[in-house]
Amino acid sequence: MKKLVALVLALALCFTCVSALAAGKLSVTQENTHFITSYSNYYYAYAKVENVGDKAIKVNAGVLEVYNADGDAITSSDYISAYARYLEPGEYTYVRAYEDIEDGQTPDDYSLTITGKAEKDYANQRFATETNLELNVDAGWTTRNYMYATVTNTTDDVLYDLSVVLALLDAEGNILYIDSDDLYTERGLTPGSSMVFRKDIPSNYIEYFEANDLVPATVDAIAYIEVEQ
């Protein structure tokens, strides 16, 4: 059985109040895990997280714990990758966490705790993005599997520090893989122009998908920059 808990630390609760105060609230709308074994053994947990509250909130922190069949914790990590982490009401983003599994250990269950925090000082500005998926691309000596995100600058300013997160999904919207890319401060996307981000899906993931009857179908992407309010 898979477990995932989304905890929201947005506002202090007033127990004497009858009505709830306005706040951001995180809801996990999809989650998935993979145990990828190749040169090393990694347990990955993915989540799609949405702000279902009525105020802005930041995906602040998280903890991944992995258990064996006896329910004993075999490893844990308090590091997560939260992309486009500043969420306005109705917005969603993706979260990834992973942990190295020692040889001889077999994961059977997990717990992923995601915490949020009220945020007024920063926000994410998002941009129009088109996606595409190309599988089994002939690269001469091998084949490649690519996720594409084409990002368009619809503003009047050059965009620096542009980031994009790409989520590989199956036909039901289950998360199969997550990757990201950034322009950083040295490169900018000029007004009205577009840029294509291409990310290769690692071969050990493709082998895992084939062994477990998982079929990549689409790509979802979020392009964003962090701005000070």
Coordinates of C-alpha atoms in Angstrom, one line a residue:
M1 CA 0.0 0.0 0.0
K2 CA 1.3 3.4 -0.9
K3 CA 1.1 6.3 1.5
L4 CA 1.4 10.0 0.8
V5 CA 0.5 12.8 3.2
A6 CA 0.3 16.5 2.3
L7 CA 0.6 18.7 5.3
V8 CA -0.1 22.4 5.0
L9 CA 1.6 24.9 7.4
A10 CA 0.1 28.1 6.1
L11 CA -1.6 29.9 8.9
A12 CA -1.8 29.4 12.7
L13 CA -5.2 28.0 13.6
C14 CA -7.4 29.9 16.0
F15 CA -9.4 27.2 17.9
T16 CA -12.0 29.7 19.2
C17 CA -13.0 30.7 15.6
V18 CA -16.1 29.2 14.2
S19 CA -15.3 29.8 10.5
A20 CA -12.0 28.8 8.8
L21 CA -9.5 31.5 7.9
A22 CA -8.5 32.0 4.3
A23 CA -5.3 30.1 3.5
G24 CA -3.4 28.2 0.9
K25 CA -3.9 24.4 1.0
L26 CA -1.9 21.7 -0.7
S27 CA -3.6 18.7 -2.2
V28 CA -1.8 15.7 -3.8
T29 CA -3.8 14.9 -7.0
Q30 CA -1.5 12.2 -8.3
E31 CA 1.5 10.3 -7.0
N32 CA 3.7 7.4 -8.1
T33 CA 6.9 5.5 -7.1
H34 CA 9.6 3.5 -9.0
F35 CA 12.4 1.3 -7.7
I36 CA 15.1 1.7 -10.4
T37 CA 18.0 -0.7 -10.3
S38 CA 21.0 -0.5 -12.5
Y39 CA 24.5 0.6 -11.4
S40 CA 22.9 1.6 -8.1
N41 CA 19.4 1.2 -6.5
Y42 CA 17.2 4.3 -6.2
Y43 CA 13.7 4.6 -4.9
Y44 CA 11.8 7.5 -6.6
A45 CA 8.6 9.1 -5.4
Y46 CA 6.7 11.6 -7.6
A47 CA 3.8 13.8 -6.8
K48 CA 1.5 16.3 -8.5
V49 CA 0.6 18.9 -5.9
E50 CA -2.2 21.5 -6.3
N51 CA -3.1 24.6 -4.2
V52 CA -6.8 24.1 -3.5
G53 CA -7.0 26.9 -1.0
D54 CA -7.7 30.6 -1.7
K55 CA -4.3 32.2 -0.8
A56 CA -0.8 31.7 -2.2
I57 CA 1.3 29.0 -0.7
K58 CA 4.9 27.7 -1.1
V59 CA 5.8 24.0 -1.3
N60 CA 8.2 24.3 1.5
A61 CA 9.7 20.9 2.5
G62 CA 9.2 17.2 2.5
V63 CA 10.3 13.9 3.9
L64 CA 10.5 10.5 2.1
E65 CA 10.6 7.3 4.2
V66 CA 10.9 3.9 2.6
Y67 CA 9.9 0.7 4.4
N68 CA 10.4 -3.1 3.9
A69 CA 7.7 -5.7 4.0
D70 CA 7.9 -5.9 7.8
G71 CA 7.1 -2.2 8.1
D72 CA 10.6 -1.2 9.2
A73 CA 12.1 1.9 7.8
I74 CA 15.1 1.1 5.6
T75 CA 16.0 4.7 4.6
S76 CA 14.7 8.3 4.7
S77 CA 15.5 11.6 3.2
D78 CA 14.4 15.2 4.0
Y79 CA 15.4 16.5 0.6
I80 CA 12.8 17.0 -2.2
S81 CA 12.9 18.8 -5.5
A82 CA 9.9 21.1 -5.7
Y83 CA 9.6 22.9 -9.1
A84 CA 7.5 26.1 -9.6
R85 CA 7.1 25.9 -5.8
Y86 CA 5.1 29.1 -5.4
L87 CA 1.5 28.3 -6.0
E88 CA -1.4 30.6 -6.5
P89 CA -4.9 29.3 -5.9
G90 CA -5.8 26.6 -8.5
E91 CA -2.2 26.2 -9.7
Y92 CA -0.3 22.9 -9.5
T93 CA 3.3 21.7 -9.7
Y94 CA 5.4 18.6 -9.5
V95 CA 7.6 17.3 -6.7
R96 CA 10.3 14.6 -6.8
A97 CA 12.1 12.8 -4.0
Y98 CA 14.5 9.8 -4.1
E99 CA 16.7 7.8 -1.8
D100 CA 19.5 5.3 -2.3
I101 CA 18.6 1.7 -1.3
E102 CA 21.3 -0.5 0.1
D103 CA 22.0 -3.8 -1.6
G104 CA 19.9 -6.6 -0.1
Q105 CA 17.1 -4.3 0.9
T106 CA 13.7 -4.5 -0.9
P107 CA 11.3 -1.5 -0.7
D108 CA 7.7 -2.5 -0.1
D109 CA 6.0 0.7 1.1
Y110 CA 6.7 4.4 1.6
S111 CA 5.5 7.6 3.1
L112 CA 6.0 11.0 1.5
T113 CA 5.2 14.1 3.6
I114 CA 5.0 17.4 1.9
T115 CA 4.7 20.6 3.9
G116 CA 3.5 24.1 2.7
K117 CA 4.1 27.6 4.0
A118 CA 2.2 30.9 3.4
E119 CA 4.1 33.1 1.0
K120 CA 3.7 36.8 0.2
D121 CA 7.3 37.8 -0.8
Y122 CA 7.8 35.6 -3.9
A123 CA 5.7 34.1 -6.7
N124 CA 6.2 32.1 -9.9
Q125 CA 5.4 33.7 -13.2
R126 CA 4.4 31.1 -15.7
F127 CA 4.7 31.0 -19.5
A128 CA 3.0 29.4 -22.4
T129 CA 4.4 25.9 -23.1
E130 CA 3.8 23.3 -25.7
T131 CA 5.0 19.7 -25.3
N132 CA 5.9 16.7 -27.4
L133 CA 7.1 13.1 -26.9
E134 CA 9.4 11.2 -29.3
L135 CA 10.2 7.6 -28.5
N136 CA 12.7 5.3 -30.2
V137 CA 14.5 8.1 -32.1
D138 CA 17.3 6.8 -34.3
A139 CA 20.5 8.4 -33.0
G140 CA 22.9 6.3 -35.2
W141 CA 24.6 4.0 -32.8
T142 CA 21.6 3.9 -30.4
T143 CA 18.0 5.1 -29.9
R144 CA 16.9 8.0 -27.8
N145 CA 13.6 8.9 -26.1
Y146 CA 12.9 12.6 -25.8
M147 CA 10.6 14.9 -23.9
Y148 CA 10.2 18.4 -25.5
A149 CA 8.9 21.6 -24.1
T150 CA 8.7 24.7 -26.3
V151 CA 8.5 27.9 -24.2
T152 CA 7.3 31.2 -25.6
N153 CA 8.1 34.6 -24.0
T154 CA 4.9 36.5 -24.1
T155 CA 6.2 39.5 -22.1
D156 CA 8.1 42.7 -23.2
D157 CA 11.2 41.8 -21.2
V158 CA 14.1 39.4 -21.7
L159 CA 13.5 36.4 -19.5
Y160 CA 16.5 35.3 -17.4
D161 CA 16.5 32.5 -14.8
L162 CA 13.8 30.7 -16.8
S163 CA 13.2 27.1 -15.6
V164 CA 11.1 24.3 -16.9
V165 CA 9.9 21.0 -15.4
L166 CA 8.8 18.2 -17.6
A167 CA 6.7 15.3 -16.4
L168 CA 6.3 12.1 -18.4
L169 CA 2.8 10.7 -18.1
D170 CA 1.0 7.5 -19.1
A171 CA -2.4 7.6 -20.7
E172 CA -4.2 7.9 -17.3
G173 CA -2.0 10.8 -16.2
N174 CA 0.2 8.8 -13.9
I175 CA 3.7 10.2 -13.4
L176 CA 6.4 8.0 -14.9
Y177 CA 9.4 10.4 -14.8
I178 CA 10.3 14.0 -14.0
D179 CA 13.2 16.1 -15.3
S180 CA 14.0 19.8 -15.4
D181 CA 16.2 22.4 -17.1
D182 CA 17.2 26.0 -16.5
L183 CA 18.6 29.0 -18.4
Y184 CA 20.2 30.5 -15.3
T185 CA 21.4 34.2 -15.3
E186 CA 23.8 34.0 -18.3
R187 CA 21.1 33.4 -21.0
G188 CA 17.8 35.1 -21.7
L189 CA 14.8 34.5 -23.9
T190 CA 13.9 37.6 -25.9
P191 CA 10.3 39.0 -26.1
G192 CA 8.1 37.1 -28.6
S193 CA 10.7 34.4 -29.1
S194 CA 10.5 30.7 -28.3
M195 CA 13.0 28.1 -27.0
V196 CA 12.9 24.3 -27.2
F197 CA 14.0 22.3 -24.1
R198 CA 14.8 18.7 -24.9
K199 CA 15.4 16.1 -22.2
D200 CA 16.5 12.5 -22.8
I201 CA 14.7 9.8 -20.8
P202 CA 17.4 7.6 -19.3
S203 CA 17.7 4.0 -20.7
N204 CA 17.3 2.4 -17.3
Y205 CA 13.9 4.1 -17.0
I206 CA 12.8 2.8 -20.4
E207 CA 13.9 -0.7 -19.4
Y208 CA 11.9 -0.4 -16.2
F209 CA 8.8 0.8 -18.1
E210 CA 9.0 -2.2 -20.5
A211 CA 9.5 -4.7 -17.6
N212 CA 6.5 -3.3 -15.7
D213 CA 4.1 -2.7 -18.6
L214 CA 4.3 1.1 -18.2
V215 CA 3.6 3.0 -21.4
P216 CA 4.7 6.6 -21.8
A217 CA 2.0 8.6 -23.6
T218 CA 2.3 12.4 -23.0
V219 CA 4.5 15.1 -21.5
D220 CA 3.3 17.9 -19.2
A221 CA 5.5 20.9 -18.6
I222 CA 5.6 24.1 -16.5
A223 CA 7.9 27.0 -17.5
Y224 CA 8.4 29.6 -14.9
I225 CA 10.6 32.2 -13.2
E226 CA 10.7 33.3 -9.6
V227 CA 9.8 36.9 -9.0
E228 CA 9.9 39.1 -5.9
Q229 CA 6.5 40.6 -5.0

